[in-house]
């Protein structure tokens, strides 16, 4: 039995390419450690190690297909939401409200599995937005009510609603979104978003001079942003024809949207961390920090890339 | 034999998935955790989850050696809880209230240390108010005095009290931080030892982020 038979050729080649990049980075790192043992590599070795875990898990999720691929992103939502509720101030009385919020994860991912688009798009922004404050009213504690209701909802919107778009993207059918199907778009979104993160970081490291928003994130520069954006647009131009139904022009726009949205997602999470006076959102991914440190850009790119694709093809 | 099998199954199918997936554990200074006994792990106590967390810090092969010290009046309440506590969790029961005539309440702990076990002790004596540190009892100091060669590791736990506080039946997922301290040895005075242990645990708390919870 061919495990990969259910993935399109383009997706298979993409996975091979990603693993090649990982192997190359690991070898280069080993080579540096061997030639210049005195050089401090900082958090690069654990960072690359975590990348191996992430890429392997995504690969397994894609190969196993539904429902496991959907369950994988539900797990990402759960870990992200748990990290969010663990790092923000919460009220003791709201333990049961948070429990309800966690229950929203299987429900939301069921809508995705069921391809019930209208429910998927309305459940968290409207129904849970109305339901959770009601549950809080039954508890009756009013001190800090607005803050608690808002931050509970903020966690659901980012970690469950926005991240859920990656899973929904994977369910789109070949008929609408080209031979690579939903998994093709998922892989394209992940490559563009994470590639953009890395490209912006590298451009910033190499040429960064002019700070964009020093108050929020002192390491972000115009040079990093523009260089990363250009790289992502180019990358989208290259992989678009294989992984998506986009025309050249549409692929260029998709790259621009992901490059910009990824940057915004990154700095929005930075602002939250600054507000909470923390450096990392957690310690689950050695070298990266927490889950939210890794998916911060996806929170913005996933819905935007999804709706761009959806609007063009449905 | 059957209990041994159930003990391993309980760890594999319940404790570890619960701690590593549903709760999620961030360990600071993991390298300080002793690889062999005898040793005493002294941690703050907020929740029934605490013992599970501390067991998870050790490899599965060591489960027979890692022994939570627990209150006999609570954990031997009836025959089922007693079987679970003694055989599955491997606890060493300690009578919290004893008269001098009834013999040495810590003899079982001493024997375990002599056998090279790692004791898990909560010096607060009970879970108390969640995420608050109560006064320490002196049992741990008695043991340190009797076994001056045994290292005592202060350990700070945060988050279990939010996930499952005393008096609550509903588990709500929260990440847990465990900060392992430098080992301490017997200093010559019980009150001083307990005070130092408490200070160490309070200092360890600074190594993790503790958002407001009120």
Coordinates of N, CA and C in Angstrom, one line a residue, chain A residues 137-221:
Chain A
X137 N -22.7 35.4 33.6 CA -23.7 36.1 34.4 C -24.3 35.1 35.4
X138 N -24.5 33.8 35.1 CA -25.0 32.9 36.0 C -24.1 32.7 37.2
X139 N -22.8 32.9 37.0 CA -21.9 32.9 38.1 C -22.0 34.1 39.0
X140 N -22.2 35.2 38.3 CA -22.6 36.4 39.1 C -21.5 37.4 39.5
X141 N -20.2 37.0 39.3 CA -19.2 37.9 39.7 C -19.0 39.0 38.6
X142 N -19.2 40.3 39.1 CA -19.1 41.4 38.1 C -17.8 42.2 38.1
X143 N -17.0 42.0 39.1 CA -15.7 42.7 39.1 C -14.8 42.1 38.1
X144 N -14.4 42.9 37.1 CA -13.5 42.3 36.0 C -14.3 41.6 35.0
X145 N -15.6 41.7 34.9 CA -16.4 41.0 34.0 C -16.1 41.2 32.5
X146 N -16.0 42.5 32.2 CA -15.7 42.8 30.8 C -14.3 42.3 30.3
X147 N -13.4 42.5 31.2 CA -12.0 42.1 30.9 C -12.0 40.5 30.7
X148 N -12.7 39.8 31.6 CA -12.7 38.4 31.5 C -13.4 37.9 30.3
X149 N -14.6 38.5 30.0 CA -15.4 38.1 28.8 C -14.6 38.3 27.5
X150 N -13.9 39.5 27.5 CA -13.2 39.9 26.3 C -12.0 38.9 26.1
X151 N -11.2 38.7 27.1 CA -10.0 37.9 26.9 C -10.3 36.4 26.6
X152 N -11.4 35.9 27.2 CA -11.9 34.6 26.9 C -12.2 34.5 25.4
X153 N -13.0 35.4 24.9 CA -13.3 35.4 23.5 C -12.1 35.6 22.6
X154 N -11.2 36.5 23.0 CA -10.0 36.7 22.2 C -9.2 35.4 22.0
X155 N -9.1 34.6 23.1 CA -8.4 33.3 22.9 C -9.1 32.4 21.9
X156 N -10.5 32.4 22.0 CA -11.2 31.5 21.1 C -11.1 32.0 19.6
X157 N -11.2 33.3 19.4 CA -11.1 33.9 18.1 C -9.7 33.5 17.5
X158 N -8.6 33.8 18.2 CA -7.3 33.6 17.6 C -7.0 32.1 17.5
X159 N -7.1 31.3 18.6 CA -6.6 30.0 18.6 C -7.5 29.0 18.0
X160 N -8.8 29.2 18.0 CA -9.7 28.2 17.5 C -10.3 28.7 16.1
X161 N -10.9 29.9 16.1 CA -11.5 30.4 14.9 C -10.5 30.6 13.8
X162 N -9.5 31.4 14.1 CA -8.5 31.7 13.0 C -7.7 30.4 12.6
X163 N -7.1 29.7 13.6 CA -6.4 28.5 13.3 C -7.2 27.5 12.6
X164 N -8.5 27.4 12.9 CA -9.5 26.5 12.3 C -9.5 26.7 10.7
X165 N -9.2 27.9 10.3 CA -9.2 28.1 8.8 C -8.2 27.2 8.1
X166 N -7.1 26.9 8.7 CA -6.1 26.0 8.1 C -6.8 24.7 7.8
X167 N -7.5 24.1 8.8 CA -8.2 22.9 8.6 C -9.3 22.9 7.5
X168 N -10.0 24.1 7.5 CA -11.1 24.2 6.5 C -10.5 24.2 5.1
X169 N -9.4 24.9 5.0 CA -8.7 25.0 3.7 C -8.4 23.6 3.2
X170 N -8.0 22.7 4.1 CA -7.7 21.3 3.7 C -8.9 20.5 3.2
X171 N -10.1 21.0 3.5 CA -11.3 20.2 3.1 C -11.8 20.6 1.7
X172 N -11.3 21.7 1.2 CA -11.8 22.2 -0.1 C -11.5 21.2 -1.2
X173 N -12.4 21.0 -2.1 CA -12.3 19.9 -3.0 C -11.6 20.2 -4.3
X174 N -11.1 19.2 -4.9 CA -10.3 19.3 -6.2 C -11.1 20.0 -7.3
X175 N -12.4 19.8 -7.3 CA -13.2 20.4 -8.3 C -13.1 21.9 -8.3
X176 N -13.0 22.5 -7.1 CA -12.9 23.9 -7.1 C -11.5 24.5 -7.1
X177 N -10.6 23.8 -6.4 CA -9.3 24.5 -6.1 C -8.1 23.8 -6.8
X178 N -8.4 23.1 -7.9 CA -7.3 22.6 -8.7 C -6.8 21.2 -8.2
X179 N -5.9 20.6 -9.0 CA -5.5 19.2 -8.8 C -4.8 19.0 -7.4
X180 N -4.2 20.0 -6.9 CA -3.5 19.7 -5.6 C -4.6 19.7 -4.4
X181 N -5.8 20.2 -4.7 CA -6.9 20.2 -3.8 C -6.6 21.0 -2.5
X182 N -7.5 20.7 -1.5 CA -7.3 21.5 -0.2 C -5.9 21.3 0.4
X183 N -5.4 20.1 0.5 CA -4.1 19.9 1.0 C -3.0 20.8 0.3
X184 N -3.2 20.9 -1.0 CA -2.2 21.8 -1.7 C -2.3 23.2 -1.2
X185 N -3.5 23.7 -1.0 CA -3.6 25.1 -0.4 C -3.1 25.2 1.0
X186 N -3.3 24.1 1.8 CA -2.8 24.1 3.2 C -1.3 24.2 3.2
X187 N -0.7 23.3 2.3 CA 0.8 23.3 2.3 C 1.3 24.7 1.8
X188 N 0.6 25.2 0.8 CA 1.0 26.5 0.3 C 1.0 27.6 1.4
X189 N -0.1 27.6 2.1 CA -0.3 28.6 3.2 C 0.8 28.4 4.3
X190 N 1.1 27.1 4.6 CA 2.1 26.9 5.7 C 3.5 27.3 5.2
X191 N 3.8 26.9 3.9 CA 5.2 27.2 3.4 C 5.3 28.8 3.3
X192 N 4.3 29.5 2.8 CA 4.4 30.9 2.6 C 4.5 31.6 4.0
X193 N 3.7 31.2 5.0 CA 3.7 31.9 6.3 C 5.0 31.6 7.0
X194 N 5.4 30.4 7.1 CA 6.6 30.1 7.9 C 7.8 30.6 7.1
X195 N 7.8 30.4 5.8 CA 8.9 31.0 4.9 C 9.0 32.5 5.1
X196 N 7.9 33.1 5.2 CA 7.8 34.6 5.4 C 8.5 35.0 6.8
X197 N 8.1 34.2 7.8 CA 8.7 34.4 9.1 C 10.2 34.4 9.1
X198 N 10.7 33.3 8.5 CA 12.1 33.1 8.4 C 12.8 34.1 7.5
X199 N 12.2 34.4 6.4 CA 12.7 35.4 5.4 C 12.8 36.8 6.1
X200 N 11.7 37.2 6.8 CA 11.7 38.5 7.4 C 12.8 38.6 8.5
X201 N 13.0 37.4 9.2 CA 14.0 37.4 10.3 C 15.4 37.5 9.7
X202 N 15.7 36.7 8.6 CA 17.0 36.7 8.0 C 17.3 38.1 7.3
X203 N 16.3 38.7 6.6 CA 16.6 40.0 6.0 C 16.8 41.0 7.1
X204 N 16.1 40.9 8.1 CA 16.2 41.9 9.2 C 17.6 41.7 9.9
X205 N 18.0 40.5 10.1 CA 19.3 40.2 10.7 C 20.5 40.8 9.8
X206 N 20.3 40.6 8.5 CA 21.4 41.0 7.5 C 21.4 42.5 7.3
X207 N 20.2 43.1 7.0 CA 20.2 44.5 6.6 C 19.4 45.4 7.5
X208 N 18.8 44.9 8.6 CA 17.9 45.7 9.4 C 18.5 46.9 10.0
X209 N 17.9 48.1 9.6 CA 18.4 49.4 10.2 C 17.2 50.2 10.8
X210 N 16.2 50.4 9.9 CA 15.1 51.3 10.3 C 14.0 50.6 11.0
X211 N 13.8 50.9 12.3 CA 12.8 50.2 13.1 C 11.4 50.6 12.6
X212 N 10.5 49.6 12.6 CA 9.1 50.0 12.2 C 8.3 50.4 13.4
X213 N 8.2 49.5 14.4 CA 7.4 49.8 15.6 C 8.2 49.5 16.8
X214 N 9.2 50.4 17.1 CA 10.1 50.1 18.2 C 9.4 49.9 19.6
X215 N 8.2 50.5 19.7 CA 7.5 50.4 21.0 C 6.9 49.0 21.2
X216 N 6.6 48.3 20.2 CA 6.0 47.0 20.3 C 7.1 45.9 20.1
X217 N 7.9 46.0 19.1 CA 8.8 45.0 18.7 C 10.1 45.6 18.2
X218 N 11.1 45.8 19.0 CA 12.3 46.6 18.6 C 13.1 45.9 17.6
X219 N 12.9 44.5 17.3 CA 13.7 43.8 16.3 C 13.1 43.9 14.9
X220 N 11.9 44.5 14.8 CA 11.3 44.5 13.5 C 11.7 45.8 12.7
X221 N 12.2 45.5 11.5 CA 12.7 46.7 10.7 C 12.0 46.7 9.3

